[in-house]
PDB file of C-alpha atoms in Angstrom:
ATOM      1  CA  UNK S  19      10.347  -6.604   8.258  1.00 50.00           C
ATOM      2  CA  UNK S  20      12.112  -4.325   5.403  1.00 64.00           C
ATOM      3  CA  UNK S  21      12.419  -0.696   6.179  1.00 81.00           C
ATOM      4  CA  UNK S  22      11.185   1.916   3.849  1.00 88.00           C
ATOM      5  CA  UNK S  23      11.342   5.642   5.050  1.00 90.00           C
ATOM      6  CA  UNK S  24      10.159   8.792   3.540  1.00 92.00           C
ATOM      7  CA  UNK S  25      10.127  12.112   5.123  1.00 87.00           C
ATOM      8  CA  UNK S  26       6.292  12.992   6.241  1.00 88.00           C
ATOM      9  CA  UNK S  27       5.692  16.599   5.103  1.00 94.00           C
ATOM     10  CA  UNK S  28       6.470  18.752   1.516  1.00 96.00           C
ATOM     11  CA  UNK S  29       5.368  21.987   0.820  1.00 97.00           C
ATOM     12  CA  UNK S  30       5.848  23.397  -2.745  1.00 97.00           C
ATOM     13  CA  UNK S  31       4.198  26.391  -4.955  1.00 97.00           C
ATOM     14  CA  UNK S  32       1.266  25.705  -7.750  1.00 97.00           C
ATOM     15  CA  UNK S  33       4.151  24.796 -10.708  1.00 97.00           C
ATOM     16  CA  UNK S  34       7.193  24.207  -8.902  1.00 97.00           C
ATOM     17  CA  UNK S  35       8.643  20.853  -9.519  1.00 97.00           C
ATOM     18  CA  UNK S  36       7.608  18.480  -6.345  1.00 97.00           C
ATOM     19  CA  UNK S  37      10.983  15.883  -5.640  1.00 97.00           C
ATOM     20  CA  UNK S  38       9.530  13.450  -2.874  1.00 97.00           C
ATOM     21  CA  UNK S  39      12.211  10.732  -1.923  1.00 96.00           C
ATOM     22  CA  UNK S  40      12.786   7.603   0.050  1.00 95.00           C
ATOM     23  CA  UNK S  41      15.080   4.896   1.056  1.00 93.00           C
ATOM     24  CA  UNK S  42      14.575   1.327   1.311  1.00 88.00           C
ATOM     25  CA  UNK S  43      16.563  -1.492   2.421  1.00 83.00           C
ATOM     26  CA  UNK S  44      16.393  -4.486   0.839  1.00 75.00           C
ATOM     27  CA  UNK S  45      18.212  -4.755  -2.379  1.00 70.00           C
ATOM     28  CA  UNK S  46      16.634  -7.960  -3.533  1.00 74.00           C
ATOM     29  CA  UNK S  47      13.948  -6.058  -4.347  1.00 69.00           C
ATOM     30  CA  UNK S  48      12.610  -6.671  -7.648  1.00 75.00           C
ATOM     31  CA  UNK S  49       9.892  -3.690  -8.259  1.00 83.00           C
ATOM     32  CA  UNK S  50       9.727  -0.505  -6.307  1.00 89.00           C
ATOM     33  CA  UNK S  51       6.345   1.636  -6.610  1.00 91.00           C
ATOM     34  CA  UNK S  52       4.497   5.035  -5.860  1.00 94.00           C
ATOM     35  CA  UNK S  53       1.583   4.942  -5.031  1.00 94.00           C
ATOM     36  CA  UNK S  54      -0.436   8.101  -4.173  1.00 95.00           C
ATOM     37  CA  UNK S  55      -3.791   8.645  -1.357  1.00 93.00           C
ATOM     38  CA  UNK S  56      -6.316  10.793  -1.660  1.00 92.00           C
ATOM     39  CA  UNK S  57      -8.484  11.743   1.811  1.00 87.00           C
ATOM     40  CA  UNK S  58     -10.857   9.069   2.867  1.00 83.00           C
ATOM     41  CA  UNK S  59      -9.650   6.497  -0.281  1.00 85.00           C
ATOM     42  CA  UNK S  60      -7.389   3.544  -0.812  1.00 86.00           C
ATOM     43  CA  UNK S  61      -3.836   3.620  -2.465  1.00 90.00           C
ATOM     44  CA  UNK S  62      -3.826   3.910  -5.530  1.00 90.00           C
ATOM     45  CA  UNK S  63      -0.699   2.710  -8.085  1.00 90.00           C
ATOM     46  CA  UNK S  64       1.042   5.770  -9.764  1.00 93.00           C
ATOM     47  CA  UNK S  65       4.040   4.326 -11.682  1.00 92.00           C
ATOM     48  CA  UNK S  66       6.963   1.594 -11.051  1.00 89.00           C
ATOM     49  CA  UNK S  67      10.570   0.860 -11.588  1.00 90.00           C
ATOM     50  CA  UNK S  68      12.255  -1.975 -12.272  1.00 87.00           C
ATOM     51  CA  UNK S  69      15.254  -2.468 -10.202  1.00 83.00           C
ATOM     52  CA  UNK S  70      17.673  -3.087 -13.142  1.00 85.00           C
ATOM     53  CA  UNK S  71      16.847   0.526 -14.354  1.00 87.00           C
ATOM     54  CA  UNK S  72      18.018   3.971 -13.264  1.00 91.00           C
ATOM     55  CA  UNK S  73      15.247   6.165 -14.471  1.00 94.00           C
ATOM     56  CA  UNK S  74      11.803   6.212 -15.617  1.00 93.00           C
ATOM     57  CA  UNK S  75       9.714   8.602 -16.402  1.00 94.00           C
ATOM     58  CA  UNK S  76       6.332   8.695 -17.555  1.00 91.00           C
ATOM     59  CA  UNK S  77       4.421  12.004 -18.361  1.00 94.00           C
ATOM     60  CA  UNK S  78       4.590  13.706 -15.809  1.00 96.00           C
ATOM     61  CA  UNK S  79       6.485  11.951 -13.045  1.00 96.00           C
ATOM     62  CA  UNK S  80      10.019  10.876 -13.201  1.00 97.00           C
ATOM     63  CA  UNK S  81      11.072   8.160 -10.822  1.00 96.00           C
ATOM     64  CA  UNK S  82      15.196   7.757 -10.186  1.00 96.00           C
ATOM     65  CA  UNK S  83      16.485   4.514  -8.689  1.00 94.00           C
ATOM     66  CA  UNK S  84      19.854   5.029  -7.285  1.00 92.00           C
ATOM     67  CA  UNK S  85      20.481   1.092  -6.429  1.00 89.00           C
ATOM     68  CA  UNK S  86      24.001   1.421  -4.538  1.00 89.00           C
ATOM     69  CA  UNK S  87      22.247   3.551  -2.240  1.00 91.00           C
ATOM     70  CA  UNK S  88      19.043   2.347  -2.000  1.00 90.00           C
ATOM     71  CA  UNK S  89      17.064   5.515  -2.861  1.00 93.00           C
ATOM     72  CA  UNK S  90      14.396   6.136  -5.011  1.00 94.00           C
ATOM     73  CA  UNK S  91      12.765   9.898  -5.646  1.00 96.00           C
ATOM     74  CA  UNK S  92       9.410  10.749  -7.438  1.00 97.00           C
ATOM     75  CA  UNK S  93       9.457  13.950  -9.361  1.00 97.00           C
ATOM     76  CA  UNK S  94       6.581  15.571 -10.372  1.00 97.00           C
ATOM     77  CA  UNK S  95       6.911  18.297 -12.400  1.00 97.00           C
ATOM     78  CA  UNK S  96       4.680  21.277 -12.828  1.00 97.00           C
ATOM     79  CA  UNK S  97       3.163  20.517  -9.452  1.00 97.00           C
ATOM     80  CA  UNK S  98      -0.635  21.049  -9.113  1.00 97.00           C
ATOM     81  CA  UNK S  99      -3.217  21.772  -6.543  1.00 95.00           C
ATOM     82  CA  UNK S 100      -4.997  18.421  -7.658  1.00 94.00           C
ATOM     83  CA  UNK S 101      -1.391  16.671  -6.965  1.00 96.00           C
ATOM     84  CA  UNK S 102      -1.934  17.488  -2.996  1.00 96.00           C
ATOM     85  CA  UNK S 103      -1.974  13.617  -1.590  1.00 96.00           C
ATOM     86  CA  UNK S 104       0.140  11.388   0.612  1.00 95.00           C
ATOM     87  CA  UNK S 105       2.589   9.505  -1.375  1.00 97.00           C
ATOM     88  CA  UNK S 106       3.959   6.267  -0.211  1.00 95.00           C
ATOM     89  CA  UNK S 107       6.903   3.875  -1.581  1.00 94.00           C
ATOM     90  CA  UNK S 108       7.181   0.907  -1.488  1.00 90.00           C
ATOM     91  CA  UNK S 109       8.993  -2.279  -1.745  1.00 86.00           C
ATOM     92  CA  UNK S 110       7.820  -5.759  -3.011  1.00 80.00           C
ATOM     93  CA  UNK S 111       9.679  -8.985  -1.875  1.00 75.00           C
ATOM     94  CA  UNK S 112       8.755 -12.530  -2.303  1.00 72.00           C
ATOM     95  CA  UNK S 113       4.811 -11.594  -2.139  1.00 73.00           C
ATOM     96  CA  UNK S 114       5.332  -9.189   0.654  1.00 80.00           C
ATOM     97  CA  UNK S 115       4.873  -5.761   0.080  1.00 84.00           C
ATOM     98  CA  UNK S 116       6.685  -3.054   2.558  1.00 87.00           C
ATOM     99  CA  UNK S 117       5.470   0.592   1.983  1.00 90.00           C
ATOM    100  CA  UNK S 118       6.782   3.825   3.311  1.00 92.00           C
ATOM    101  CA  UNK S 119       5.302   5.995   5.998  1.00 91.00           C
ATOM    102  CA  UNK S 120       3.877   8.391   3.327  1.00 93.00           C
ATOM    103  CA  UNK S 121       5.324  12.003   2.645  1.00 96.00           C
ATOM    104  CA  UNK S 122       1.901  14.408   2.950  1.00 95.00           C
ATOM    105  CA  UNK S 123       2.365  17.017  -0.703  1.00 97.00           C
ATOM    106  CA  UNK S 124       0.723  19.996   0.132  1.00 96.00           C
ATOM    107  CA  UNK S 125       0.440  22.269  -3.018  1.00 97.00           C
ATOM    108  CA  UNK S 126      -0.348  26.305  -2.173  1.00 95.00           C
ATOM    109  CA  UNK S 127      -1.970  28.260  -4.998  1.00 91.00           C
TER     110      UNK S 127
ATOM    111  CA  UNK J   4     -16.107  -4.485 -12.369  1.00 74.00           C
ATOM    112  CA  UNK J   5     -16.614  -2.888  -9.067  1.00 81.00           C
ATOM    113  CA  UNK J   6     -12.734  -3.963  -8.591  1.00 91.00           C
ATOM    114  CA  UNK J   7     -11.967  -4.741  -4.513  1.00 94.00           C
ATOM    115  CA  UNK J   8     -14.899  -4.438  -2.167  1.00 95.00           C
ATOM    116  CA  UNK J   9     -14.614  -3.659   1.802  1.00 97.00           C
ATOM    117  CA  UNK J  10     -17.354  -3.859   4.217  1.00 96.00           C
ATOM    118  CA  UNK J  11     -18.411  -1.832   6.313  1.00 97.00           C
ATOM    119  CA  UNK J  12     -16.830   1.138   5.809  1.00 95.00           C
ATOM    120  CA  UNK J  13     -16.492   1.923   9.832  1.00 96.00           C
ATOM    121  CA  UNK J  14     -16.957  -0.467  12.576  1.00 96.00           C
ATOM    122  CA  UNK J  15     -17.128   0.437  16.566  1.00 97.00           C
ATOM    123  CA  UNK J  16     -16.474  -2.719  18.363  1.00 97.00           C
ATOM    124  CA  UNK J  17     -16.130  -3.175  22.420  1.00 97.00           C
ATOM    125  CA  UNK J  18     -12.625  -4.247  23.727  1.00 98.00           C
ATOM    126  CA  UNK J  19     -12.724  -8.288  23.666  1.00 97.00           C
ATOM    127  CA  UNK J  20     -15.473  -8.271  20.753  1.00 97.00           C
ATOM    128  CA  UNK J  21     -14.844 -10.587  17.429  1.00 96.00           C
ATOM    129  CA  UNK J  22     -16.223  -9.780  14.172  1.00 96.00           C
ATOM    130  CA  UNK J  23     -15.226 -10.242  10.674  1.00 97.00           C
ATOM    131  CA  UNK J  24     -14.140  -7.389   7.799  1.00 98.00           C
ATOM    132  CA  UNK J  25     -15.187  -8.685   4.409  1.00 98.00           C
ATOM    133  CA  UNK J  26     -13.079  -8.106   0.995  1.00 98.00           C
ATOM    134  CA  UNK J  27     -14.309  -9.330  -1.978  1.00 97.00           C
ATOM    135  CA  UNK J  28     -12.724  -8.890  -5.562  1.00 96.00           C
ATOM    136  CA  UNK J  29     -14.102  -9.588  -9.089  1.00 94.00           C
ATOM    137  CA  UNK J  30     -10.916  -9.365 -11.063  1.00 92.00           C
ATOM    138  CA  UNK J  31     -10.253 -12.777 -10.857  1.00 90.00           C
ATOM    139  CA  UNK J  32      -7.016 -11.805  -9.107  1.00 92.00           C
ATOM    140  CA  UNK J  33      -4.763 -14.650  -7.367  1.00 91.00           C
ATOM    141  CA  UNK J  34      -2.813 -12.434  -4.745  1.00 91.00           C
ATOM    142  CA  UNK J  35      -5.244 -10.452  -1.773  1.00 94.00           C
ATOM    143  CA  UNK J  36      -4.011  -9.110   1.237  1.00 95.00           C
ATOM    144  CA  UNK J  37      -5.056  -7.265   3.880  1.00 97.00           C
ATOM    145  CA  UNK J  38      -3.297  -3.778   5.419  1.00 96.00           C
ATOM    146  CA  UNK J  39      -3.597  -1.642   8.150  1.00 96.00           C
ATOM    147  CA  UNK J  40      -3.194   1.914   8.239  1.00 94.00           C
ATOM    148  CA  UNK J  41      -1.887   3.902  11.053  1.00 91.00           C
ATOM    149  CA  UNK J  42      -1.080   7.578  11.736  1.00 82.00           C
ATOM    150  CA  UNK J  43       2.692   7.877  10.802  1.00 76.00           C
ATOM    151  CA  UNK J  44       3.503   4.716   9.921  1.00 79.00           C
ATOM    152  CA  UNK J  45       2.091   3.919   6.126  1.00 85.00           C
ATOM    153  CA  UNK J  46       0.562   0.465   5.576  1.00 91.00           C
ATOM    154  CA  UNK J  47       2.039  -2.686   7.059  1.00 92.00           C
ATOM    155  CA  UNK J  48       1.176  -6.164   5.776  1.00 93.00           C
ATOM    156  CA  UNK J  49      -1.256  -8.286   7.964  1.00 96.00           C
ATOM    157  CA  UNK J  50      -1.993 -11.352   6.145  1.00 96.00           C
ATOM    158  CA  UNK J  51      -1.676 -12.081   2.731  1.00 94.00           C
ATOM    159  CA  UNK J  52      -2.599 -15.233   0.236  1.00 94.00           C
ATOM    160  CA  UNK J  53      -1.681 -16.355  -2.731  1.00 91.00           C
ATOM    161  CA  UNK J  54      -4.367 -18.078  -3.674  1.00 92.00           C
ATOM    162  CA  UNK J  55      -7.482 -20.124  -2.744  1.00 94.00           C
ATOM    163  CA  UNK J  56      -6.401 -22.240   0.007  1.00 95.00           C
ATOM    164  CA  UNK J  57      -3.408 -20.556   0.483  1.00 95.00           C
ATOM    165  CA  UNK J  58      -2.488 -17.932   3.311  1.00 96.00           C
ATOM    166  CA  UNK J  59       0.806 -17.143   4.964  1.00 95.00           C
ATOM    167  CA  UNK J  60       1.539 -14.074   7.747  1.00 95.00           C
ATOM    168  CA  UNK J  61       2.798 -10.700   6.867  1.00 92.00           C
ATOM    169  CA  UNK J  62       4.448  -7.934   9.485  1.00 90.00           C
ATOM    170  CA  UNK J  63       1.947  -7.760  12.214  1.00 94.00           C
ATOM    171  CA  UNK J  64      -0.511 -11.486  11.784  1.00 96.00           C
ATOM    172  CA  UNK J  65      -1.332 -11.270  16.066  1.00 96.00           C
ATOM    173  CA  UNK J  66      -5.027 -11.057  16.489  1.00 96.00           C
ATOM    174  CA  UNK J  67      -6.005 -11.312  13.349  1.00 97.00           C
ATOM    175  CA  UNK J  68      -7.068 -14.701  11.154  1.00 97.00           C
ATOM    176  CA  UNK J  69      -7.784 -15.025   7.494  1.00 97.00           C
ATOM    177  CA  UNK J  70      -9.222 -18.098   5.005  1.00 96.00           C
ATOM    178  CA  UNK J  71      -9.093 -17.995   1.447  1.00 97.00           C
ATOM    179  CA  UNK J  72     -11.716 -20.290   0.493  1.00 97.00           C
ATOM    180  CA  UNK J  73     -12.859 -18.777  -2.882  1.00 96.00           C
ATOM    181  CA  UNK J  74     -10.993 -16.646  -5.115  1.00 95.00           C
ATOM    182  CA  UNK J  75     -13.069 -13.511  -5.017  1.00 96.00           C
ATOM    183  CA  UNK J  76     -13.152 -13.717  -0.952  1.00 97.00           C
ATOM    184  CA  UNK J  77     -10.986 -13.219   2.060  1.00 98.00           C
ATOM    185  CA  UNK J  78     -12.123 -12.094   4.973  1.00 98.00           C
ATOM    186  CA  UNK J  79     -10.312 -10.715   7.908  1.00 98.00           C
ATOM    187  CA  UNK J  80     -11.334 -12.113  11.626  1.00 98.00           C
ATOM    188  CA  UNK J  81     -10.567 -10.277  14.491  1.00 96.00           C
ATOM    189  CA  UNK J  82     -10.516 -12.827  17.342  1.00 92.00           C
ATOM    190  CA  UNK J  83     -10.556 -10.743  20.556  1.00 96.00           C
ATOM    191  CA  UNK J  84     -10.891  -6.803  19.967  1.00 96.00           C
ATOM    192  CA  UNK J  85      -8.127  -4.673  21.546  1.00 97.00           C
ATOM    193  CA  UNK J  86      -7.788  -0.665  21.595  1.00 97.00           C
ATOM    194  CA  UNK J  87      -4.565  -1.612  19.847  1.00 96.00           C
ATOM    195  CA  UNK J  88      -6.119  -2.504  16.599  1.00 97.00           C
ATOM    196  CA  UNK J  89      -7.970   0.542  15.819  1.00 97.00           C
ATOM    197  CA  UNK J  90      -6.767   1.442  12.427  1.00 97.00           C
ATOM    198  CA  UNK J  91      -7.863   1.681   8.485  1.00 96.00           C
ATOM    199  CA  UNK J  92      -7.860  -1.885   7.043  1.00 97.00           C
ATOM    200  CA  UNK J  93      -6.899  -2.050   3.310  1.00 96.00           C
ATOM    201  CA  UNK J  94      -7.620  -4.973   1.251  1.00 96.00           C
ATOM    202  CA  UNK J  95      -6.052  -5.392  -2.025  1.00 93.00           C
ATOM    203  CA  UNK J  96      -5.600  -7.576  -4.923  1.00 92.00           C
ATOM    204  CA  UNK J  97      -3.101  -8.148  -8.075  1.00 87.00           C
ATOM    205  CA  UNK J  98      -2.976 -10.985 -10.655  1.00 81.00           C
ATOM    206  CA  UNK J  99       0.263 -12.078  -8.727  1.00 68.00           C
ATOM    207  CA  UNK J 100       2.919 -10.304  -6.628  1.00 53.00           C
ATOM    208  CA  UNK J 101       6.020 -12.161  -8.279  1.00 54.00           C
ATOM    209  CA  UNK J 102       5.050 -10.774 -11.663  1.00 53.00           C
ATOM    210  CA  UNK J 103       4.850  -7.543 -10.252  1.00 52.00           C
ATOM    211  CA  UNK J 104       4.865  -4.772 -12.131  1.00 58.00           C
ATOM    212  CA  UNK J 105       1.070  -5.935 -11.122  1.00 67.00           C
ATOM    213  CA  UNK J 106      -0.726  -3.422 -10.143  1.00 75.00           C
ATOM    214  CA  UNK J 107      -1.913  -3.940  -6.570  1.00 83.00           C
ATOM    215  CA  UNK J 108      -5.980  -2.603  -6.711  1.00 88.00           C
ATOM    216  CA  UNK J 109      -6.704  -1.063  -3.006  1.00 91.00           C
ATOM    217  CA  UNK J 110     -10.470  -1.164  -1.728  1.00 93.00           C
ATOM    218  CA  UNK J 111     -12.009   2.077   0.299  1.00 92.00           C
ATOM    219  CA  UNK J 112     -11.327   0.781   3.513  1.00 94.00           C
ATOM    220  CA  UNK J 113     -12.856   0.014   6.777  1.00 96.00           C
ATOM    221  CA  UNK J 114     -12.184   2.367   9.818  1.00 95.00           C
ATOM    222  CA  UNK J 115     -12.099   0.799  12.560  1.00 97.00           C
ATOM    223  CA  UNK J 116     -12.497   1.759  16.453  1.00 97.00           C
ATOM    224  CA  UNK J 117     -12.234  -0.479  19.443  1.00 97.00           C
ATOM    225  CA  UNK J 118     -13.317   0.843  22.451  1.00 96.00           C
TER     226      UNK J 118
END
């Protein structure tokens, strides 16, 4: 299968900008995602990027694509307590999806 | 809509037992699939299917079956239960993976012990 690897643990201060990042590995990849989990619940989809684009950023979350490395990075800026999750890549290729390990965000007060 | 379905939400089962984990979806989505979920290692891909009739294998298929007979439906059969296969199931569902900015729509899961 594809590989897709996050670090498992961030730690970051009520408003500090959160950067969580991963790598993947298979460049035919047409869509990369975040997705974010919440205790005792399912994924849920956060935001996307094509893989023809370098940046994307919606509200706010800003998602850079660096293609001849194969590494993709959420930011979330202005990081709150609500924001603590596990946040997983992931990788979609011909029907198969490939997701991360998760990176656990813990946000202190 | 009450989106993607998964029952029950925990299941002890006896090493060697079968039984099946239900996902059902009212979305009228073409692409389900079914995930488990283990400490340290994110989701991996059992079984996945494109549509009614239609199934193929993901990452780790051994010792688990699936059927797609209805589009809302598709179940997840453990043949013969192993300790190995204690996890959190995921089923999910888009419109269609090759489109895919899709969104894929996750159930609650089913957490699963085998004894």
């Amino acid at each position: 299968g594809e590989d897709v690897e996050q670090s498992l643990f961030l730690s970051v201060r009520e408003g500090d900008s959160s950067v969580i990042n991963c790598t993947y590995t298979d460049s035919s990849s047409t869509y990369l995602y975040w997705y974010k989990q919440e205790p005792g619940a399912g994924l849920q989809l956060l935001t996307y990027i094509f893989s023809n684009m370098d940046m994307k950023q919606d509200q706010r979350l800003t998602v850079l694509l660096n293609k001849k490395d194969k590494h993709l990075s959420l930011r979330i800026a202005d990081t709150q307590t609500g924001d603590s999750a596990i946040y997983f890549c992931a990788e979609n290729n011909f029907n198969k999806f490939y997701f991360g390990s998760g990176t656990k965000l813990n946000v202190k007060p | 809509n009450a989106g993607v379905t998964q029952t029950p939400k925990f299941q002890v089962l006896k090493t060697g037992q079968s039984m099946t984990l239900q996902c059902a979806q009212d979305m009228n989505h073409e692409y389900m699939s079914w995930y488990r979920q283990d400490p340290g290692m994110g989701l991996r891909l059992i079984h996945y299917s494109v549509g009614a009739g239609i199934t193929d294998q993901g990452e780790v298929p051994n010792g688990y079956n699936v059927s797609r007979s209805t589009t809302e439906d598709f179940p997840l059969r453990l043949l013969s239960a192993a300790p190995s296969q204690t996890s959190v199931y995921f089923c999910a569902s888009s419109y269609f993976a090759k489109s895919s900015e899709d969104e894929q729509f996750f159930g609650p899961g089913t957490r699963l012990t085998v004894l």
